[in-house]
Coordinates of N, CA and C in Angstrom, one line a residue:
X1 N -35.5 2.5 43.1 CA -36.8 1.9 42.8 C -37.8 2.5 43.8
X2 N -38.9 2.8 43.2 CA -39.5 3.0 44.3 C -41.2 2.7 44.1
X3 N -42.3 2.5 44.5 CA -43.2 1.9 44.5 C -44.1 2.1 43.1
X4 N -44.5 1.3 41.9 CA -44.8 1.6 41.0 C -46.1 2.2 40.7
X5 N -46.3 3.6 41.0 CA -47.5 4.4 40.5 C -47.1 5.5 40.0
X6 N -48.0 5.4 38.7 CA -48.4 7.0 38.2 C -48.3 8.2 39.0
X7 N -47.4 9.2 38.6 CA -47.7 10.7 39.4 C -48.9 11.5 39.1
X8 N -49.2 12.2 39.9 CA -50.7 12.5 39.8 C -50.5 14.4 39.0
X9 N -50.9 14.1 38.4 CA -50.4 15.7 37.1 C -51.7 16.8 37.5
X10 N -52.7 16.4 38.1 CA -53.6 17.0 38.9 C -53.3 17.2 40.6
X11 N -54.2 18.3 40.8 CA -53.9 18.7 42.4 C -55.3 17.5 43.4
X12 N -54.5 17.3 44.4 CA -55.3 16.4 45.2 C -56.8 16.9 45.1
X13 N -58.1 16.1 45.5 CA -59.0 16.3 45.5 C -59.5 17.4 46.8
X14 N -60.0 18.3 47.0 CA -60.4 18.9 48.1 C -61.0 18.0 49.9
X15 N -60.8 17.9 50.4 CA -60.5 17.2 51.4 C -61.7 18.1 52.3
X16 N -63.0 17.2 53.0 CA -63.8 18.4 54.0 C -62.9 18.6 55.3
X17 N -63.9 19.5 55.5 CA -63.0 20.7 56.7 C -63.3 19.7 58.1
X18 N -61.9 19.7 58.7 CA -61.7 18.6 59.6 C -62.3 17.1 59.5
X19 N -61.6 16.8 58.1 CA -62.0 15.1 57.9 C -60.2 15.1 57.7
X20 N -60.3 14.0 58.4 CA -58.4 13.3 58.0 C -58.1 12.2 57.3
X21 N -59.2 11.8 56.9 CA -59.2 10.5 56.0 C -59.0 11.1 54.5
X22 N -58.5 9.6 54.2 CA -57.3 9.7 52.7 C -57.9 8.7 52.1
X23 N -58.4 8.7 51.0 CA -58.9 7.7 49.7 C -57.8 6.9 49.5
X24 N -57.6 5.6 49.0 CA -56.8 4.6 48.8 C -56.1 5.3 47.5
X25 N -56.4 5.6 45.9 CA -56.4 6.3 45.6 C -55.5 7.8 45.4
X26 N -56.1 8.5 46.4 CA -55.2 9.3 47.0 C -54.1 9.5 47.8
X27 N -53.9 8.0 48.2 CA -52.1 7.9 49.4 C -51.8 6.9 48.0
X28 N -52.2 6.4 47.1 CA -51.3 5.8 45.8 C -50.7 6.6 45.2
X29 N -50.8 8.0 45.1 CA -50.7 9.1 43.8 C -49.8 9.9 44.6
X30 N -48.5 9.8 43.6 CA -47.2 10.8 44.4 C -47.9 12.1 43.6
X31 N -47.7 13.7 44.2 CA -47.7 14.8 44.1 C -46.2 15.7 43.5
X32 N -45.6 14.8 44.6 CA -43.8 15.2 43.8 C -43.6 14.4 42.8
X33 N -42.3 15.4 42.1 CA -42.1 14.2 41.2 C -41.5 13.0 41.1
X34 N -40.6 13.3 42.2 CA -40.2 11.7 42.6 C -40.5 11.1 43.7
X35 N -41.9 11.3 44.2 CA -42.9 10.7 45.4 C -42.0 11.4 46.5
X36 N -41.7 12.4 46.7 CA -40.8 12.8 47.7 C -41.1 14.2 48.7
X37 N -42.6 14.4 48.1 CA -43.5 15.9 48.6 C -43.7 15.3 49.7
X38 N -43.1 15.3 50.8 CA -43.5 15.4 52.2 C -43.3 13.9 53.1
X39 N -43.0 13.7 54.3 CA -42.6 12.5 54.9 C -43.4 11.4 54.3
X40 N -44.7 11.4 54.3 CA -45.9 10.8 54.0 C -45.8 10.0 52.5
X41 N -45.1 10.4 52.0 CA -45.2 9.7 50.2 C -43.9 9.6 50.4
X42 N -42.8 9.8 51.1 CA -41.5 9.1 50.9 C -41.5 8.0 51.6
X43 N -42.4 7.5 53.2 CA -42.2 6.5 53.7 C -43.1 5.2 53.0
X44 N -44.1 6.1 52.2 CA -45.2 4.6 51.8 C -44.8 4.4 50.5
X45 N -43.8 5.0 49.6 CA -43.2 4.8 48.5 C -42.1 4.5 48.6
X46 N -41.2 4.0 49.0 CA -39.8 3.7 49.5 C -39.7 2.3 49.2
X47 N -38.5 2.0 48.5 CA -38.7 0.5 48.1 C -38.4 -0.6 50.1
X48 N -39.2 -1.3 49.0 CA -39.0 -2.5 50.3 C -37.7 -2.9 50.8
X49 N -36.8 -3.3 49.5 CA -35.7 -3.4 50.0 C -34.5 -2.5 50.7
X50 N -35.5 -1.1 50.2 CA -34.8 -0.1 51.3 C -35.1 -0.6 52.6
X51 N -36.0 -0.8 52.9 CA -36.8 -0.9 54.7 C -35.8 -2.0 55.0
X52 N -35.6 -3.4 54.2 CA -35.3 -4.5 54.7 C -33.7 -4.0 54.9
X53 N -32.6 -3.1 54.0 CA -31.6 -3.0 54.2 C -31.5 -1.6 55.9
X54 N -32.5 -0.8 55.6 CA -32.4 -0.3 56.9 C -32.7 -1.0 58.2
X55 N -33.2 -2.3 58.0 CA -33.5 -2.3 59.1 C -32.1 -3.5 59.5
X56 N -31.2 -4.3 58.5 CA -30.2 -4.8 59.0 C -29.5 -3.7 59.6
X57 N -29.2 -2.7 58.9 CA -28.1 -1.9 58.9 C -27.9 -1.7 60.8
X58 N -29.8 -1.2 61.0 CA -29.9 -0.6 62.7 C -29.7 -1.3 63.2
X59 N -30.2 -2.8 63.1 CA -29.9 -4.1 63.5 C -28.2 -4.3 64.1
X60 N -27.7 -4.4 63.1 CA -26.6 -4.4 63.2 C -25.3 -3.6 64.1
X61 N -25.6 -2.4 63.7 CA -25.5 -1.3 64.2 C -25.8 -0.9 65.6
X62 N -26.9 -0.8 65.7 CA -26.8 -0.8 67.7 C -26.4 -1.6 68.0
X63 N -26.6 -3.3 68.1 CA -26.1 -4.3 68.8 C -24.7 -3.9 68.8
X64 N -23.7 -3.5 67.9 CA -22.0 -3.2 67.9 C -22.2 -1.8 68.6
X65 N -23.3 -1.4 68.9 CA -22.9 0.1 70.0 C -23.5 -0.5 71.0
X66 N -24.2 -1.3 71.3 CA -24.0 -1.5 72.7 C -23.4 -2.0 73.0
X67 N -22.6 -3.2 72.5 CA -21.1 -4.0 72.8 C -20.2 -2.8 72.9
X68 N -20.2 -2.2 72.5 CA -18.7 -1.0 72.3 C -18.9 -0.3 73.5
X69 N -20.5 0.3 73.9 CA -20.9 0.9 75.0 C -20.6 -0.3 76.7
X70 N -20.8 -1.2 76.3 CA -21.0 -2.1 77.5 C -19.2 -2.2 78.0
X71 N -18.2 -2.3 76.7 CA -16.9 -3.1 77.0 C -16.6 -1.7 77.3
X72 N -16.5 -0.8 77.2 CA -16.2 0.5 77.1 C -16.2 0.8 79.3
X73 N -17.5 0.8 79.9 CA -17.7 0.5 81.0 C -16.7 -0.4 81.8
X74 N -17.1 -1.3 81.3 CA -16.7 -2.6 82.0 C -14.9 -2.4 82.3
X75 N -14.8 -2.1 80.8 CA -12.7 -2.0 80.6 C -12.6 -0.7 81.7
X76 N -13.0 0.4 81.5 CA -12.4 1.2 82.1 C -12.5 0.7 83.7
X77 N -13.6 0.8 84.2 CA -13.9 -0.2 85.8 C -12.7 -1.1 86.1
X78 N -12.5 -2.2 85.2 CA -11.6 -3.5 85.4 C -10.0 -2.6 85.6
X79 N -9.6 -1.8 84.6 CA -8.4 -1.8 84.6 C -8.0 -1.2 85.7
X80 N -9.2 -0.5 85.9 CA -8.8 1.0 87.1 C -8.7 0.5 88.5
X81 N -9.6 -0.8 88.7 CA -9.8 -1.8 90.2 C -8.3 -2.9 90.1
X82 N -8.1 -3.0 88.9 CA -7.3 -4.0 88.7 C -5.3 -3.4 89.1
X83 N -5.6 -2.2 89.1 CA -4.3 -1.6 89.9 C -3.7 -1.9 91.2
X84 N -5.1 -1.9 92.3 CA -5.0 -2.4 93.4 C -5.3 -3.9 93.5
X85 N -5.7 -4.6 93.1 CA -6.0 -5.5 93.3 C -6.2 -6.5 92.3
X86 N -4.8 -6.9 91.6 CA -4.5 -7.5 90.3 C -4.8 -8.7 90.0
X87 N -5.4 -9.7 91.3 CA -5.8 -11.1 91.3 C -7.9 -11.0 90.4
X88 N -8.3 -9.9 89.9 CA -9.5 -9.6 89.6 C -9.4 -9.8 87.8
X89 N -7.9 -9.5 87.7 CA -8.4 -8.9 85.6 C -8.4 -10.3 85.2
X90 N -8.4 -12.0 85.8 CA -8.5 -12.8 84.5 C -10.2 -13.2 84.7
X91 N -10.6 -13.5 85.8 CA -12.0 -13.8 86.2 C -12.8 -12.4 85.3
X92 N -12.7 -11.3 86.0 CA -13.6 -10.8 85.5 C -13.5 -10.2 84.0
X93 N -13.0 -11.0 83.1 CA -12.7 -10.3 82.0 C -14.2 -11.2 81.1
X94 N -15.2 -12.3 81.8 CA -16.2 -12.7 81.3 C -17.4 -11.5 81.5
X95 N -17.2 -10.4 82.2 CA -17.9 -9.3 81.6 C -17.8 -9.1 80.2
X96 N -16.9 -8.7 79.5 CA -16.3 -8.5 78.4 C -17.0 -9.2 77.5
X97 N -16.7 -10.4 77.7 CA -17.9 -11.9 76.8 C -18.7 -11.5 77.0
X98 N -19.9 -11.3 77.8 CA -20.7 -10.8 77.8 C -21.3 -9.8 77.4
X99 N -20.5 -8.6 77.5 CA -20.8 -7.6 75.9 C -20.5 -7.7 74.7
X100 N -19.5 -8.6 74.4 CA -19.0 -9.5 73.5 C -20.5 -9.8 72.3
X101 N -21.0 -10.5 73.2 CA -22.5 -11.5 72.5 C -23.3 -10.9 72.4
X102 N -23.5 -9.6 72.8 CA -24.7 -8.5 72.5 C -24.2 -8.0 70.8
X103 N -23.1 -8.1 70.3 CA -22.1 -7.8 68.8 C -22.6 -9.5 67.9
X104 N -22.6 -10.1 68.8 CA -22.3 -11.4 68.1 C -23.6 -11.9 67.5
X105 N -24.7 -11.6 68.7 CA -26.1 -11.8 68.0 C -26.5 -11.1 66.7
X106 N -25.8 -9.5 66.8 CA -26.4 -9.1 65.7 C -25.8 -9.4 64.4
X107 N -24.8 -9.6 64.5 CA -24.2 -10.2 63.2 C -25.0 -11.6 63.0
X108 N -24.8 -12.4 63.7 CA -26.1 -13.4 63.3 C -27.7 -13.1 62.4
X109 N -27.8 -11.9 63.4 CA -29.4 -11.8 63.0 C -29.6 -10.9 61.1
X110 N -27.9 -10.3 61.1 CA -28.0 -9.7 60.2 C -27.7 -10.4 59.5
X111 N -27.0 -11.6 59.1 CA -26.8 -12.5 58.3 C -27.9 -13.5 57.8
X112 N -28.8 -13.4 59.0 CA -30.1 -14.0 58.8 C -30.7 -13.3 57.6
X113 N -30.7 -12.3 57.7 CA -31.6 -11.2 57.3 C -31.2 -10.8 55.7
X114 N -30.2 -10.9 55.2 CA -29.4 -10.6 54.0 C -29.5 -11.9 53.5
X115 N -29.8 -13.2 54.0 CA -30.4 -14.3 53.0 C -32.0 -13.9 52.3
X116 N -32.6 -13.1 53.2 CA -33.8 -13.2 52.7 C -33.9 -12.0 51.8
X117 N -33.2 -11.1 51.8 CA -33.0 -10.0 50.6 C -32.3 -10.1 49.4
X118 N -31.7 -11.3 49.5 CA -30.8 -11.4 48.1 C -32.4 -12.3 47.4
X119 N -32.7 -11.9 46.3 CA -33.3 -12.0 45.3 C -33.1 -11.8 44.1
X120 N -34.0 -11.8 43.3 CA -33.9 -11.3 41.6 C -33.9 -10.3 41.4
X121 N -33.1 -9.5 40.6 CA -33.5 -8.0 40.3 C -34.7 -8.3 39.7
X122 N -35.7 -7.2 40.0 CA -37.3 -7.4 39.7 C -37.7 -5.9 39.4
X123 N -36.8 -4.8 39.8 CA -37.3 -3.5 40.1 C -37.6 -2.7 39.0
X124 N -36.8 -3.2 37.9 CA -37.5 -2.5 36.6 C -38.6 -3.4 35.7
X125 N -38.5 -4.4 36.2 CA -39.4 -5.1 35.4 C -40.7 -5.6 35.5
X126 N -41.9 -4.8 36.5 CA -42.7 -5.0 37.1 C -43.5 -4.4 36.5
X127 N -44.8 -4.8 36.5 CA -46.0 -4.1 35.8 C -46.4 -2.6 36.7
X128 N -47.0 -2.2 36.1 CA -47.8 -0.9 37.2 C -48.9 -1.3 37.5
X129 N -49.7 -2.1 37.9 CA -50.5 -2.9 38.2 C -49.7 -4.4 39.4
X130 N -48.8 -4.1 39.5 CA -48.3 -4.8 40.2 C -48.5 -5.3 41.7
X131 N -49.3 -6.1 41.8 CA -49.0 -6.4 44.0 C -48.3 -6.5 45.0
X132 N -48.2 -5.1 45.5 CA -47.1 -4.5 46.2 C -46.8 -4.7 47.9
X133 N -48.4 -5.8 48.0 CA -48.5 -6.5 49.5 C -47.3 -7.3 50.0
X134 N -47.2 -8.2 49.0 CA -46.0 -9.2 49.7 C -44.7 -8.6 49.7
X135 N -44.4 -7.6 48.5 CA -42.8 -6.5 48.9 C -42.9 -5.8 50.2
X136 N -43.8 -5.2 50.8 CA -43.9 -4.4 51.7 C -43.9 -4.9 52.8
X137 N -44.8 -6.0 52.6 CA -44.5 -6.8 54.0 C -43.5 -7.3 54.2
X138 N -42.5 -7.7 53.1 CA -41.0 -8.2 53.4 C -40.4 -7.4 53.9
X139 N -40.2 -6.0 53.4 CA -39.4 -5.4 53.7 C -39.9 -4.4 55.0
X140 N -41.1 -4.6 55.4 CA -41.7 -4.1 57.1 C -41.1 -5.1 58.1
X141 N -41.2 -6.3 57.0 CA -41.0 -7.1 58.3 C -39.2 -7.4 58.7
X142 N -38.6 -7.2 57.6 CA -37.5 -7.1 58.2 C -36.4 -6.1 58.6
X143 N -37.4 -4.9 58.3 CA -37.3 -3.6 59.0 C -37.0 -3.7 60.7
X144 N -38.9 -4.2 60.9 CA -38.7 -4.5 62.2 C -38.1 -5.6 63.3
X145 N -37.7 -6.3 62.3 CA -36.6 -7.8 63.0 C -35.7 -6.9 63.4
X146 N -34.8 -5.9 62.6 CA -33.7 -5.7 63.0 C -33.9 -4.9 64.1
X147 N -35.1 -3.5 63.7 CA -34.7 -2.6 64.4 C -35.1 -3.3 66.3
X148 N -36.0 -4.2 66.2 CA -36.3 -5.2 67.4 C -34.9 -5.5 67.9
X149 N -33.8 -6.2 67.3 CA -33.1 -6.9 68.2 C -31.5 -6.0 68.2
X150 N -31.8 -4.8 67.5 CA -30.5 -3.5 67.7 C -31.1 -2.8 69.2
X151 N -32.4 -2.6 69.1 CA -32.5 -1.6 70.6 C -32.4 -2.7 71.5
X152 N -32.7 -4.0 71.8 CA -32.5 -4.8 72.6 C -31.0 -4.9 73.2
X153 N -30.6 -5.7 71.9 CA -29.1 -5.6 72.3 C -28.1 -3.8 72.9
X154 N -28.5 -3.0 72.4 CA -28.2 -1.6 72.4 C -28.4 -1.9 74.4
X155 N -29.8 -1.9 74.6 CA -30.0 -2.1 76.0 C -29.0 -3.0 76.9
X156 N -29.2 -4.2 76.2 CA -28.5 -5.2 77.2 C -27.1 -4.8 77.1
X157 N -26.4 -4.3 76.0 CA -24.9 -4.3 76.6 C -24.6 -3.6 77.3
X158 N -25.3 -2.2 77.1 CA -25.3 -1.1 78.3 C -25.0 -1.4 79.8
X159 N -26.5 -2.6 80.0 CA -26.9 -3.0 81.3 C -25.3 -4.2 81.5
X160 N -25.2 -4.7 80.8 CA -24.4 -5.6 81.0 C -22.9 -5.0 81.3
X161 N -22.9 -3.7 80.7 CA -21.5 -3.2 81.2 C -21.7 -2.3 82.5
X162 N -22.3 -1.4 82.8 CA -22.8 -1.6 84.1 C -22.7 -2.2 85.0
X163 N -23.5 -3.5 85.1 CA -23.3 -4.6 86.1 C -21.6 -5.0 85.9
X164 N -21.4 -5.2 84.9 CA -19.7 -5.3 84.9 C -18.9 -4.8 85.3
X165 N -19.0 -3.6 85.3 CA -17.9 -2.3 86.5 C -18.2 -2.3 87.7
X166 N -19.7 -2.7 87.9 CA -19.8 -3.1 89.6 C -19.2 -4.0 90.1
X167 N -19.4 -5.2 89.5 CA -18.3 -6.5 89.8 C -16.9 -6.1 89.9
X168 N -16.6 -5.5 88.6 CA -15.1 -5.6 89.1 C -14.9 -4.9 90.2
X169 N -15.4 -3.6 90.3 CA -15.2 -3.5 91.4 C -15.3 -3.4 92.9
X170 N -16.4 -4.2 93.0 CA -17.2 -5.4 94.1 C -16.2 -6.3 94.3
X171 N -15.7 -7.0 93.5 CA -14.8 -7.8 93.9 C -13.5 -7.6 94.2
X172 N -12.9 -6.2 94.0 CA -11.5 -5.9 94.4 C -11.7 -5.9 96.0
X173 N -13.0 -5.3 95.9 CA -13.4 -4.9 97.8 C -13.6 -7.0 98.7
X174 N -14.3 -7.2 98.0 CA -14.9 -8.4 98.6 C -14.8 -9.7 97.4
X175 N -14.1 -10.4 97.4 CA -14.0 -11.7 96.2 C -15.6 -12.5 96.7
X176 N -16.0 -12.4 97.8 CA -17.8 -13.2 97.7 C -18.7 -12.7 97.2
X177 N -18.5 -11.7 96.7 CA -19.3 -11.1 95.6 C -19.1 -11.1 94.5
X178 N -18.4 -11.6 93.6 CA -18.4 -11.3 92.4 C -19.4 -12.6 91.9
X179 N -19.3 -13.8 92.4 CA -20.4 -14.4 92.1 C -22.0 -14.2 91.8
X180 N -22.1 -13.4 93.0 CA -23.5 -12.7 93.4 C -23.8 -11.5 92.1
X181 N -22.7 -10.3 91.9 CA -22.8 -9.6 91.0 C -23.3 -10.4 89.4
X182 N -22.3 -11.3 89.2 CA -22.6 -12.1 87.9 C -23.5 -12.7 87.2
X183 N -24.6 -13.3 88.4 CA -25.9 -13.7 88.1 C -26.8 -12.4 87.7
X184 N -26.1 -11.3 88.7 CA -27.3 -9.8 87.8 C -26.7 -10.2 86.0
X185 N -25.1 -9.9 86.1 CA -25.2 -9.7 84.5 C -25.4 -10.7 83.7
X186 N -26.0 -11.8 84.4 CA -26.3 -13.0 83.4 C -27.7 -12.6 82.9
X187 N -28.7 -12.4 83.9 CA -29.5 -11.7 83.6 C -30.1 -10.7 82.4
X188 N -28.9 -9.6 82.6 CA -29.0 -9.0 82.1 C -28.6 -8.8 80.2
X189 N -27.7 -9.7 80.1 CA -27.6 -10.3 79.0 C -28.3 -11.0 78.5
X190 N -29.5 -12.1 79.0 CA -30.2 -12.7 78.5 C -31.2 -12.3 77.6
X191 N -31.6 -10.3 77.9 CA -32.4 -9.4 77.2 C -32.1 -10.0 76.2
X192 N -31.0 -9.5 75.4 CA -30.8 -9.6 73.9 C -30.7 -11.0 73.3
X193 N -30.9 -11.9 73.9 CA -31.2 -13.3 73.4 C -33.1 -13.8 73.4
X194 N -33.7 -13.1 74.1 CA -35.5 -12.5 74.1 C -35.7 -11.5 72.8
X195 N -34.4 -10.7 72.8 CA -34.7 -9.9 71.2 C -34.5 -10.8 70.1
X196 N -33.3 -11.5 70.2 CA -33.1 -11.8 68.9 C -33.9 -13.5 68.5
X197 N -34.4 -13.9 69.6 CA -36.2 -14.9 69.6 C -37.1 -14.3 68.4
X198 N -37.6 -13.2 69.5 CA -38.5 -12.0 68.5 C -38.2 -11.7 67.4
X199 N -37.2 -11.3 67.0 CA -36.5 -10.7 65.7 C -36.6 -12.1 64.9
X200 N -36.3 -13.5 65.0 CA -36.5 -14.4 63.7 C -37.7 -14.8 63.5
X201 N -38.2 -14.9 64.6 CA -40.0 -15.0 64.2 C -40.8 -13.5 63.8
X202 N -40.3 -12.6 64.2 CA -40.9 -11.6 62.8 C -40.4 -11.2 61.6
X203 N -38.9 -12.0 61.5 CA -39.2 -12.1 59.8 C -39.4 -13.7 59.3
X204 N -39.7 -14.7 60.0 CA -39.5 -16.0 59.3 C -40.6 -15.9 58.2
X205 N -41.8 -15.0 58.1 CA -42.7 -14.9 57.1 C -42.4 -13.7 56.0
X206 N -40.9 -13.1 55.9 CA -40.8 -12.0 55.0 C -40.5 -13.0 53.5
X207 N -40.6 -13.1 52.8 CA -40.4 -13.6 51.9 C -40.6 -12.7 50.1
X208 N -39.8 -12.1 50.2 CA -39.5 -11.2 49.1 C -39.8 -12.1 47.3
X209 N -40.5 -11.9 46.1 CA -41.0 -12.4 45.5 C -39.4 -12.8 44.6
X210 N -39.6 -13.9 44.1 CA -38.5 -14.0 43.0 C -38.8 -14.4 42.0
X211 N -40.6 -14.1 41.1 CA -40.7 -14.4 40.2 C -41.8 -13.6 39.9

């Protein structure tokens, strides 16, 4: 599906020499045949519900790479400290949770996000005169929920695995530190709970038409 307008069977209107402005009109009217002549008519013709599935998918998707990125850190750190100094692998395995919930948010947010996309099939049944404000806005807006709380979480687990391999191995050296270390990665985890705030208040207004 993709945005309902006429293809334009004429060549665009002549444009003056260094003017960059575009007639309303003129960004309505695909050139290709399947609105697909150049970046520009594939991103403003692209169905909505593309945008809203892209943007779980990144959503989704980074948050499980930066969990994978963070535990990835953290495990190698733990096991390798945990050789010498074996009293470290049950305490510090709350790193681990910690990049844990950078995965867990996003499945939340994406679940959020896939209620508000299941709708009516509507895509062939629409006028060509149709009002294409409230589709687009649904599907921008939950474009950007997701892709909001994938680079977040993407960030925090990183950061959170990080601070995790320091711990563990801060505390093989010194057990009075691992406390001290853990408030950084508490911190640092909190990011992706600030993203995924952000991410339901920019789609709590997506609301895709079902009639």
């Amino acid at each position: 599906w993709h945005r309902p307008t006429r293809r334009s069977t004429a060549s665009p209107p002549p444009r003056r020499r260094g003017s960059t402005m575009t007639s309303n009109a003129e960004a309505a009217a695909c050139v290709g045949e399947y609105c697909n002549y150049g970046w520009n008519e594939v991103l403003t013709h692209m169905s909505p519900y593309g945008w809203g599935y892209f943007g779980i998918g990144l959503g989704l998707g980074c948050s499980v790479v930066g969990a994978a990125w963070g535990i990835w850190l953290t495990g190698a750190a733990l096991t390798g400290a945990a050789v010498k100094a074996p009293r470290i692998r049950s305490k510090n395995l709350i790193s681990v949770i910690f990049c844990e919930a950078t995965a867990i948010y996003g499945v939340i947010l994406a679940i959020i996000l896939l209620t508000k996309v299941q709708t009516k099939e509507l895509a062939d049944t629409l006028p060509a005169d149709w009002e294409n404000d409230q589709f687009y806005f649904a599907g921008y807006a939950v474009f950007s929920s997701g892709l909001s709380v994938g680079l977040t979480n993407l960030a925090s687990g990183i950061s959170v695995g990080i601070a995790g391999s320091s711990c563990a191995l801060a505390d093989a050296q010194d057990p009075s530190l691992f406390v001290k270390i853990l408030i950084v990665e508490i911190f640092a985890s909190a990011l992706s709970i600030f993203g995924i705030i952000v991410g339901i208040i920019q789609s709590n207004n997506a609301d895709f038409p079902t009639e």
